[in-house]
Amino acid sequence: MSSFPRPIATTRSATGISTGKLAVWWLIASEIVIFGGVLGSYVMHRIGHPEWASQAEHTNTWAGALNTFILLTSSLMAVLAHQAAEHKDGKKAAKFLYLTILGGLMFLTVKSIEWTNEIHHGFTLTSHTFWSFYYTAAGIHGVHVIVGLIIMAIIASDAKKGIDLQRVEAVGLYWHFVDIVWIFLFPLLYIAK
Amino acid sequence: MSDTSTPAPAPGAAHDAHGGHETNYVKIWGILLALLVVSVVGPMLGHPVLTMVTAFGIAFVKAFLVIKYFMHLTVEKKYIGLLLLTMLAIMLVFVAGVAPDVMKHEGQRWTNTAAIEAVEKGLKANEAAGHGEHHGEAPAEAPAAAPH
């Protein structure tokens, strides 16, 4: 019995961009509004509430910086995976994707240690509006990291066999966007004290 | 049987080449890390303008580098860039529409007393706590939430 038919987005290119990649760009476009809305609201509240600075000073700048380093490095791995896929080297692409996944797991580990510590000290989702924004923004971002890791694991598994290498670029685009969101979350949540 | 080939036209094949040279991704990564160091060290100097430039200005530079060199947006179809810019514009419209209500606490014919009280109460609590010399537990009585 044959497997499922290949999705049409895998091969079609009606707009000059493969439909799968175009879908990822549309996804990113919608994500801009989601993250933009959260971060825009946060910035407006921070400006209107100077007293929040006393809450913000409890965030751990070094943990945020370490996670920025980890995500920037994982983005490098993702683009190297894309480069390998362009050279039709599926095994190498898969290797770099697995390294990207490792970066994502390290990011989540740092985040969970950080959150555990903060919650232990009484800084919870409901303790102050600053922390509501903090956990909401970083939480939504964290969910995106988890979803990216799952999709990347599936794509890496296929890439290893040389299947659908064009998907490596698509998942890379998504991962770079997740990285960019963190690039803005870092100064907003960890540096603006 | 599942197709094991890659039938789609080598997506992004041209993206790798910028003027005939492959992008040195490791070099871009090195620049990004250097910018990260500046964005952490800059605010430590304690100057508000320097903090704005090093923390937020550099965030935009880092995002630009990722978009240009890792996402290859500059060699992508033009309408993709326009699509993303449209979304940014929609976001700015949202911020512009809401900002007066959130950032200001009083106007010509309105006053957000809850927000004013929250700011005053919070600032007093901060002063009493010694301007952030504490790094331990959360305050027993957190300042009031955002205005509604």
mmCIF file of C-alpha atoms in Angstrom:
data_model
loop_
_atom_site.group_PDB
_atom_site.id
_atom_site.type_symbol
_atom_site.label_atom_id
_atom_site.label_comp_id
_atom_site.label_asym_id
_atom_site.label_seq_id
_atom_site.Cartn_x
_atom_site.Cartn_y
_atom_site.Cartn_z
ATOM 1 C CA MET A 1 0.000 0.000 0.000
ATOM 2 C CA SER A 2 1.404 3.362 -0.921
ATOM 3 C CA SER A 3 1.801 6.098 1.636
ATOM 4 C CA PHE A 4 -0.120 9.360 1.664
ATOM 5 C CA PRO A 5 0.135 11.481 -1.481
ATOM 6 C CA ARG A 6 2.676 14.269 -1.303
ATOM 7 C CA PRO A 7 1.086 17.589 -0.339
ATOM 8 C CA ILE A 8 0.735 19.905 -3.328
ATOM 9 C CA ALA A 9 2.602 22.640 -1.441
ATOM 10 C CA THR A 10 5.696 20.463 -1.617
ATOM 11 C CA THR A 11 6.236 20.963 -5.302
ATOM 12 C CA ARG A 12 3.974 23.717 -6.580
ATOM 13 C CA SER A 13 5.371 27.181 -7.167
ATOM 14 C CA ALA A 14 2.597 29.363 -8.570
ATOM 15 C CA THR A 15 4.017 32.629 -7.239
ATOM 16 C CA GLY A 16 7.723 32.252 -7.887
ATOM 17 C CA ILE A 17 8.196 30.906 -4.374
ATOM 18 C CA SER A 18 7.473 27.296 -3.449
ATOM 19 C CA THR A 19 4.023 27.268 -1.869
ATOM 20 C CA GLY A 20 5.305 25.709 1.345
ATOM 21 C CA LYS A 21 7.828 28.494 1.860
ATOM 22 C CA LEU A 22 5.209 31.110 0.964
ATOM 23 C CA ALA A 23 2.999 29.622 3.684
ATOM 24 C CA VAL A 24 5.793 30.090 6.208
ATOM 25 C CA TRP A 25 6.166 33.734 5.167
ATOM 26 C CA TRP A 26 2.417 34.192 5.718
ATOM 27 C CA LEU A 27 2.754 32.522 9.098
ATOM 28 C CA ILE A 28 5.560 34.918 9.999
ATOM 29 C CA ALA A 29 3.419 37.853 8.807
ATOM 30 C CA SER A 30 0.638 36.811 11.181
ATOM 31 C CA GLU A 31 3.139 36.280 13.992
ATOM 32 C CA ILE A 32 4.350 39.868 13.593
ATOM 33 C CA VAL A 33 0.906 41.045 14.625
ATOM 34 C CA ILE A 34 0.689 38.576 17.520
ATOM 35 C CA PHE A 35 4.084 39.400 19.039
ATOM 36 C CA GLY A 36 3.835 43.026 17.949
ATOM 37 C CA GLY A 37 0.563 43.366 19.837
ATOM 38 C CA VAL A 38 1.974 41.893 23.033
ATOM 39 C CA LEU A 39 5.252 43.814 22.901
ATOM 40 C CA GLY A 40 3.551 47.055 21.820
ATOM 41 C CA SER A 41 1.148 46.804 24.765
ATOM 42 C CA TYR A 42 4.042 46.092 27.118
ATOM 43 C CA VAL A 43 6.077 49.077 25.904
ATOM 44 C CA MET A 44 3.100 51.416 26.260
ATOM 45 C CA HIS A 45 2.443 50.216 29.811
ATOM 46 C CA ARG A 46 6.118 50.511 30.780
ATOM 47 C CA ILE A 47 6.147 54.116 29.604
ATOM 48 C CA GLY A 48 2.915 54.872 31.469
ATOM 49 C CA HIS A 49 4.057 53.099 34.632
ATOM 50 C CA PRO A 50 7.563 54.118 35.717
ATOM 51 C CA GLU A 51 7.070 52.235 38.971
ATOM 52 C CA TRP A 52 7.356 48.913 37.109
ATOM 53 C CA ALA A 53 11.126 49.410 37.042
ATOM 54 C CA SER A 54 11.302 48.014 40.573
ATOM 55 C CA GLN A 55 9.788 44.767 39.313
ATOM 56 C CA ALA A 56 11.893 44.593 36.151
ATOM 57 C CA GLU A 57 15.101 44.767 38.151
ATOM 58 C CA HIS A 58 14.421 41.250 39.422
ATOM 59 C CA THR A 59 14.772 39.636 36.004
ATOM 60 C CA ASN A 60 18.080 37.866 35.469
ATOM 61 C CA THR A 61 20.038 39.720 32.755
ATOM 62 C CA TRP A 62 22.682 36.995 32.535
ATOM 63 C CA ALA A 63 20.103 34.271 31.962
ATOM 64 C CA GLY A 64 18.555 36.423 29.224
ATOM 65 C CA ALA A 65 21.973 37.066 27.666
ATOM 66 C CA LEU A 66 22.856 33.370 27.787
ATOM 67 C CA ASN A 67 19.586 32.510 26.061
ATOM 68 C CA THR A 68 20.253 35.172 23.421
ATOM 69 C CA PHE A 69 23.657 33.587 22.774
ATOM 70 C CA ILE A 70 22.047 30.136 22.544
ATOM 71 C CA LEU A 71 19.344 31.265 20.115
ATOM 72 C CA LEU A 72 21.768 33.216 17.917
ATOM 73 C CA THR A 73 23.972 30.116 17.732
ATOM 74 C CA SER A 74 21.016 27.868 16.935
ATOM 75 C CA SER A 75 20.051 30.309 14.166
ATOM 76 C CA LEU A 76 23.544 29.877 12.735
ATOM 77 C CA MET A 77 23.022 26.098 12.798
ATOM 78 C CA ALA A 78 19.663 26.516 11.023
ATOM 79 C CA VAL A 79 21.159 28.588 8.211
ATOM 80 C CA LEU A 80 24.048 26.123 7.851
ATOM 81 C CA ALA A 81 21.431 23.360 7.544
ATOM 82 C CA HIS A 82 19.783 25.383 4.779
ATOM 83 C CA GLN A 83 23.139 25.791 3.041
ATOM 84 C CA ALA A 84 23.751 22.033 3.221
ATOM 85 C CA ALA A 85 20.250 21.363 1.850
ATOM 86 C CA GLU A 86 20.989 23.642 -1.104
ATOM 87 C CA HIS A 87 24.024 21.498 -1.809
ATOM 88 C CA LYS A 88 21.709 18.459 -1.682
ATOM 89 C CA ASP A 89 23.562 17.125 1.352
ATOM 90 C CA GLY A 90 20.649 15.801 3.382
ATOM 91 C CA LYS A 91 22.776 14.127 6.053
ATOM 92 C CA LYS A 92 24.712 17.308 6.742
ATOM 93 C CA ALA A 93 21.483 19.324 6.765
ATOM 94 C CA ALA A 94 19.999 16.887 9.292
ATOM 95 C CA LYS A 95 23.122 17.146 11.448
ATOM 96 C CA PHE A 96 22.823 20.933 11.601
ATOM 97 C CA LEU A 97 19.090 20.692 12.274
ATOM 98 C CA TYR A 98 19.783 18.381 15.215
ATOM 99 C CA LEU A 99 22.278 20.955 16.521
ATOM 100 C CA THR A 100 19.577 23.611 16.141
ATOM 101 C CA ILE A 101 17.239 21.399 18.167
ATOM 102 C CA LEU A 102 19.939 21.042 20.813
ATOM 103 C CA GLY A 103 20.112 24.842 21.003
ATOM 104 C CA GLY A 104 16.340 25.031 21.415
ATOM 105 C CA LEU A 105 16.439 22.466 24.228
ATOM 106 C CA MET A 106 19.216 24.388 25.973
ATOM 107 C CA PHE A 107 17.159 27.567 25.664
ATOM 108 C CA LEU A 108 14.160 25.867 27.280
ATOM 109 C CA THR A 109 16.343 24.435 30.049
ATOM 110 C CA VAL A 110 17.733 27.875 30.952
ATOM 111 C CA LYS A 111 14.215 29.311 30.797
ATOM 112 C CA SER A 112 12.766 26.661 33.087
ATOM 113 C CA ILE A 113 15.542 27.140 35.675
ATOM 114 C CA GLU A 114 15.029 30.892 35.502
ATOM 115 C CA TRP A 115 11.251 30.672 35.869
ATOM 116 C CA THR A 116 11.488 28.179 38.712
ATOM 117 C CA ASN A 117 13.740 30.574 40.583
ATOM 118 C CA GLU A 118 11.465 33.548 39.934
ATOM 119 C CA ILE A 119 8.291 31.719 40.938
ATOM 120 C CA HIS A 120 10.086 30.449 44.054
ATOM 121 C CA HIS A 121 10.773 34.095 44.999
ATOM 122 C CA GLY A 122 7.104 35.018 44.599
ATOM 123 C CA PHE A 123 7.230 36.598 41.145
ATOM 124 C CA THR A 124 4.254 34.861 39.570
ATOM 125 C CA LEU A 125 1.878 35.522 36.698
ATOM 126 C CA THR A 126 -0.532 37.303 39.052
ATOM 127 C CA SER A 127 1.883 39.060 41.440
ATOM 128 C CA HIS A 128 2.165 42.221 39.305
ATOM 129 C CA THR A 129 1.170 43.360 35.799
ATOM 130 C CA PHE A 130 4.856 43.464 34.845
ATOM 131 C CA TRP A 131 5.164 39.764 35.606
ATOM 132 C CA SER A 132 1.913 39.085 33.726
ATOM 133 C CA PHE A 133 3.511 40.607 30.633
ATOM 134 C CA TYR A 134 6.818 38.871 31.339
ATOM 135 C CA TYR A 135 5.336 35.376 31.562
ATOM 136 C CA THR A 136 2.870 35.966 28.717
ATOM 137 C CA ALA A 137 5.438 37.290 26.232
ATOM 138 C CA ALA A 138 8.184 34.817 27.143
ATOM 139 C CA GLY A 139 5.606 32.026 27.425
ATOM 140 C CA ILE A 140 4.170 32.574 23.950
ATOM 141 C CA HIS A 141 7.729 32.697 22.657
ATOM 142 C CA GLY A 142 8.555 29.474 24.509
ATOM 143 C CA VAL A 143 5.577 27.725 22.932
ATOM 144 C CA HIS A 144 6.893 28.780 19.530
ATOM 145 C CA VAL A 145 10.276 27.285 20.415
ATOM 146 C CA ILE A 146 8.654 23.971 21.405
ATOM 147 C CA VAL A 147 6.545 23.833 18.212
ATOM 148 C CA GLY A 148 9.632 24.669 16.131
ATOM 149 C CA LEU A 149 11.602 21.868 17.765
ATOM 150 C CA ILE A 150 8.911 19.286 17.005
ATOM 151 C CA ILE A 151 8.600 20.356 13.348
ATOM 152 C CA MET A 152 12.375 20.518 13.000
ATOM 153 C CA ALA A 153 12.781 16.984 14.357
ATOM 154 C CA ILE A 154 10.339 15.684 11.725
ATOM 155 C CA ILE A 155 12.084 17.598 8.929
ATOM 156 C CA ALA A 156 15.545 16.499 10.122
ATOM 157 C CA SER A 157 14.412 12.893 10.093
ATOM 158 C CA ASP A 158 13.294 13.256 6.450
ATOM 159 C CA ALA A 159 16.339 15.307 5.450
ATOM 160 C CA LYS A 160 18.599 12.542 6.722
ATOM 161 C CA LYS A 161 17.038 10.300 4.058
ATOM 162 C CA GLY A 162 17.253 13.039 1.426
ATOM 163 C CA ILE A 163 13.485 13.610 1.428
ATOM 164 C CA ASP A 164 11.981 17.070 0.872
ATOM 165 C CA LEU A 165 15.134 19.066 1.474
ATOM 166 C CA GLN A 166 13.334 22.286 0.534
ATOM 167 C CA ARG A 167 11.580 22.086 3.902
ATOM 168 C CA VAL A 168 14.880 22.761 5.657
ATOM 169 C CA GLU A 169 14.777 26.359 4.456
ATOM 170 C CA ALA A 170 11.110 26.741 5.433
ATOM 171 C CA VAL A 171 11.639 25.606 9.022
ATOM 172 C CA GLY A 172 14.802 27.733 9.140
ATOM 173 C CA LEU A 173 12.791 30.846 8.283
ATOM 174 C CA TYR A 174 10.438 30.087 11.152
ATOM 175 C CA TRP A 175 13.349 29.533 13.539
ATOM 176 C CA HIS A 176 15.061 32.794 12.565
ATOM 177 C CA PHE A 177 11.806 34.619 13.243
ATOM 178 C CA VAL A 178 11.632 33.048 16.708
ATOM 179 C CA ASP A 179 15.206 34.260 17.188
ATOM 180 C CA ILE A 180 14.272 37.814 16.109
ATOM 181 C CA VAL A 181 11.384 37.909 18.590
ATOM 182 C CA TRP A 182 13.821 36.997 21.367
ATOM 183 C CA ILE A 183 16.258 39.672 20.159
ATOM 184 C CA PHE A 184 13.547 42.217 21.056
ATOM 185 C CA LEU A 185 12.293 40.435 24.179
ATOM 186 C CA PHE A 186 15.779 40.464 25.682
ATOM 187 C CA PRO A 187 16.240 44.261 26.019
ATOM 188 C CA LEU A 188 12.567 44.810 26.823
ATOM 189 C CA LEU A 189 12.353 42.302 29.662
ATOM 190 C CA TYR A 190 15.934 41.978 30.895
ATOM 191 C CA ILE A 191 17.776 45.235 30.204
ATOM 192 C CA ALA A 192 15.141 47.959 30.640
ATOM 193 C CA LYS A 193 15.415 48.063 34.437
ATOM 194 C CA MET B 1 6.003 4.646 -2.219
ATOM 195 C CA SER B 2 7.077 7.943 -0.902
ATOM 196 C CA ASP B 3 9.132 10.040 -3.240
ATOM 197 C CA THR B 4 12.657 10.356 -1.940
ATOM 198 C CA SER B 5 13.837 12.922 -4.429
ATOM 199 C CA THR B 6 13.631 16.692 -4.155
ATOM 200 C CA PRO B 7 11.468 17.710 -7.079
ATOM 201 C CA ALA B 8 10.882 21.324 -6.092
ATOM 202 C CA PRO B 9 13.125 23.766 -7.899
ATOM 203 C CA ALA B 10 16.143 24.132 -5.610
ATOM 204 C CA PRO B 11 14.500 26.605 -3.278
ATOM 205 C CA GLY B 12 16.743 29.436 -2.240
ATOM 206 C CA ALA B 13 19.469 28.278 -4.578
ATOM 207 C CA ALA B 14 20.189 31.862 -5.522
ATOM 208 C CA HIS B 15 19.905 32.961 -1.944
ATOM 209 C CA ASP B 16 23.174 31.488 -0.987
ATOM 210 C CA ALA B 17 25.026 33.503 -3.535
ATOM 211 C CA HIS B 18 25.523 37.194 -2.935
ATOM 212 C CA GLY B 19 27.501 38.601 -5.797
ATOM 213 C CA GLY B 20 28.911 35.204 -6.613
ATOM 214 C CA HIS B 21 30.203 34.556 -3.081
ATOM 215 C CA GLU B 22 28.608 32.381 -0.460
ATOM 216 C CA THR B 23 27.750 34.301 2.692
ATOM 217 C CA ASN B 24 30.144 33.727 5.554
ATOM 218 C CA TYR B 25 27.498 32.825 8.099
ATOM 219 C CA VAL B 26 29.998 32.267 10.894
ATOM 220 C CA LYS B 27 31.273 35.822 10.429
ATOM 221 C CA ILE B 28 27.693 37.173 10.682
ATOM 222 C CA TRP B 29 27.222 35.088 13.826
ATOM 223 C CA GLY B 30 30.432 36.587 15.268
ATOM 224 C CA ILE B 31 29.134 40.105 14.593
ATOM 225 C CA LEU B 32 25.824 39.211 16.259
ATOM 226 C CA LEU B 33 27.657 37.970 19.359
ATOM 227 C CA ALA B 34 29.787 41.117 19.485
ATOM 228 C CA LEU B 35 26.591 43.188 19.325
ATOM 229 C CA LEU B 36 25.119 41.060 22.118
ATOM 230 C CA VAL B 37 28.107 41.879 24.331
ATOM 231 C CA VAL B 38 27.678 45.611 23.609
ATOM 232 C CA SER B 39 23.944 45.418 24.360
ATOM 233 C CA VAL B 40 24.686 43.872 27.777
ATOM 234 C CA VAL B 41 27.668 46.038 28.718
ATOM 235 C CA GLY B 42 26.286 49.375 27.421
ATOM 236 C CA PRO B 43 23.377 49.647 29.903
ATOM 237 C CA MET B 44 25.755 48.818 32.781
ATOM 238 C CA LEU B 45 27.303 52.262 32.350
ATOM 239 C CA GLY B 46 24.028 53.684 33.652
ATOM 240 C CA HIS B 47 23.461 56.431 31.093
ATOM 241 C CA PRO B 48 19.820 56.417 29.884
ATOM 242 C CA VAL B 49 20.622 57.507 26.306
ATOM 243 C CA LEU B 50 23.450 54.992 26.052
ATOM 244 C CA THR B 51 21.106 52.287 27.353
ATOM 245 C CA MET B 52 18.528 53.150 24.701
ATOM 246 C CA VAL B 53 21.126 53.052 21.934
ATOM 247 C CA THR B 54 23.027 49.957 23.057
ATOM 248 C CA ALA B 55 20.043 47.878 24.141
ATOM 249 C CA PHE B 56 17.253 48.836 21.752
ATOM 250 C CA GLY B 57 19.205 50.314 18.833
ATOM 251 C CA ILE B 58 21.411 47.243 18.671
ATOM 252 C CA ALA B 59 18.361 44.968 18.817
ATOM 253 C CA PHE B 60 17.245 46.485 15.509
ATOM 254 C CA VAL B 61 20.723 45.997 14.021
ATOM 255 C CA LYS B 62 20.790 42.362 15.152
ATOM 256 C CA ALA B 63 17.299 41.767 13.725
ATOM 257 C CA PHE B 64 18.378 43.371 10.433
ATOM 258 C CA LEU B 65 21.419 41.083 10.193
ATOM 259 C CA VAL B 66 19.312 37.975 10.854
ATOM 260 C CA ILE B 67 16.673 39.064 8.324
ATOM 261 C CA LYS B 68 19.226 39.951 5.620
ATOM 262 C CA TYR B 69 21.793 37.176 5.979
ATOM 263 C CA PHE B 70 19.977 34.271 7.646
ATOM 264 C CA MET B 71 16.470 34.734 6.208
ATOM 265 C CA HIS B 72 17.737 36.140 2.882
ATOM 266 C CA LEU B 73 14.790 38.526 2.709
ATOM 267 C CA THR B 74 16.702 40.987 0.517
ATOM 268 C CA VAL B 75 16.934 38.430 -2.300
ATOM 269 C CA GLU B 76 13.390 37.140 -1.791
ATOM 270 C CA LYS B 77 10.448 38.209 -3.980
ATOM 271 C CA LYS B 78 9.618 41.851 -3.282
ATOM 272 C CA TYR B 79 6.040 41.181 -2.249
ATOM 273 C CA ILE B 80 7.246 39.180 0.755
ATOM 274 C CA GLY B 81 8.980 42.266 2.137
ATOM 275 C CA LEU B 82 5.878 44.331 1.405
ATOM 276 C CA LEU B 83 3.713 41.746 3.166
ATOM 277 C CA LEU B 84 5.855 41.942 6.305
ATOM 278 C CA LEU B 85 5.968 45.750 6.187
ATOM 279 C CA THR B 86 2.167 45.816 5.907
ATOM 280 C CA MET B 87 1.923 43.775 9.102
ATOM 281 C CA LEU B 88 4.330 46.126 10.852
ATOM 282 C CA ALA B 89 2.205 49.072 9.688
ATOM 283 C CA ILE B 90 -0.957 47.417 11.056
ATOM 284 C CA MET B 91 0.835 46.945 14.361
ATOM 285 C CA LEU B 92 1.872 50.606 14.432
ATOM 286 C CA VAL B 93 -1.728 51.675 13.744
ATOM 287 C CA PHE B 94 -2.787 49.606 16.746
ATOM 288 C CA VAL B 95 -0.128 51.186 18.956
ATOM 289 C CA ALA B 96 -0.936 54.701 17.724
ATOM 290 C CA GLY B 97 -4.633 54.155 18.398
ATOM 291 C CA VAL B 98 -4.198 52.745 21.891
ATOM 292 C CA ALA B 99 -1.163 54.715 23.111
ATOM 293 C CA PRO B 100 -3.019 57.833 24.319
ATOM 294 C CA ASP B 101 -5.227 55.715 26.596
ATOM 295 C CA VAL B 102 -2.402 53.611 27.991
ATOM 296 C CA MET B 103 0.560 55.942 28.193
ATOM 297 C CA LYS B 104 -1.291 59.014 29.433
ATOM 298 C CA HIS B 105 -3.373 59.026 32.586
ATOM 299 C CA GLU B 106 -5.332 62.212 32.025
ATOM 300 C CA GLY B 107 -6.580 64.362 29.178
ATOM 301 C CA GLN B 108 -8.790 67.387 28.563
ATOM 302 C CA ARG B 109 -12.007 65.781 29.733
ATOM 303 C CA TRP B 110 -10.902 62.545 31.349
ATOM 304 C CA THR B 111 -8.776 61.259 34.188
ATOM 305 C CA ASN B 112 -7.684 57.698 34.817
ATOM 306 C CA THR B 113 -7.609 57.856 38.590
ATOM 307 C CA ALA B 114 -6.841 54.152 39.001
ATOM 308 C CA ALA B 115 -3.688 54.486 36.899
ATOM 309 C CA ILE B 116 -2.568 57.666 38.657
ATOM 310 C CA GLU B 117 -3.059 56.015 42.042
ATOM 311 C CA ALA B 118 -1.214 52.904 40.888
ATOM 312 C CA VAL B 119 1.785 54.972 39.785
ATOM 313 C CA GLU B 120 1.852 57.028 42.983
ATOM 314 C CA LYS B 121 1.446 53.978 45.202
ATOM 315 C CA GLY B 122 4.089 52.058 43.275
ATOM 316 C CA LEU B 123 6.630 54.874 43.363
ATOM 317 C CA LYS B 124 6.093 55.336 47.091
ATOM 318 C CA ALA B 125 6.560 51.603 47.663
ATOM 319 C CA ASN B 126 9.764 51.697 45.612
ATOM 320 C CA GLU B 127 11.055 54.620 47.624
ATOM 321 C CA ALA B 128 10.252 52.862 50.869
ATOM 322 C CA ALA B 129 12.043 49.760 49.635
ATOM 323 C CA GLY B 130 15.173 51.781 48.911
ATOM 324 C CA HIS B 131 15.110 52.053 45.111
ATOM 325 C CA GLY B 132 15.733 48.462 44.231
ATOM 326 C CA GLU B 133 18.478 47.615 46.672
ATOM 327 C CA HIS B 134 16.542 44.443 47.315
ATOM 328 C CA HIS B 135 16.912 41.433 45.099
ATOM 329 C CA GLY B 136 15.060 38.850 47.077
ATOM 330 C CA GLU B 137 11.394 38.231 47.614
ATOM 331 C CA ALA B 138 8.538 39.907 45.787
ATOM 332 C CA PRO B 139 6.996 42.821 47.704
ATOM 333 C CA ALA B 140 4.290 41.731 50.119
ATOM 334 C CA GLU B 141 1.846 44.168 48.579
ATOM 335 C CA ALA B 142 2.358 44.518 44.873
ATOM 336 C CA PRO B 143 1.369 47.832 43.275
ATOM 337 C CA ALA B 144 -2.048 47.916 41.688
ATOM 338 C CA ALA B 145 -2.499 46.515 38.230
ATOM 339 C CA ALA B 146 -2.811 48.438 35.013
ATOM 340 C CA PRO B 147 -5.636 50.924 34.579
ATOM 341 C CA HIS B 148 -9.013 49.870 33.229
#
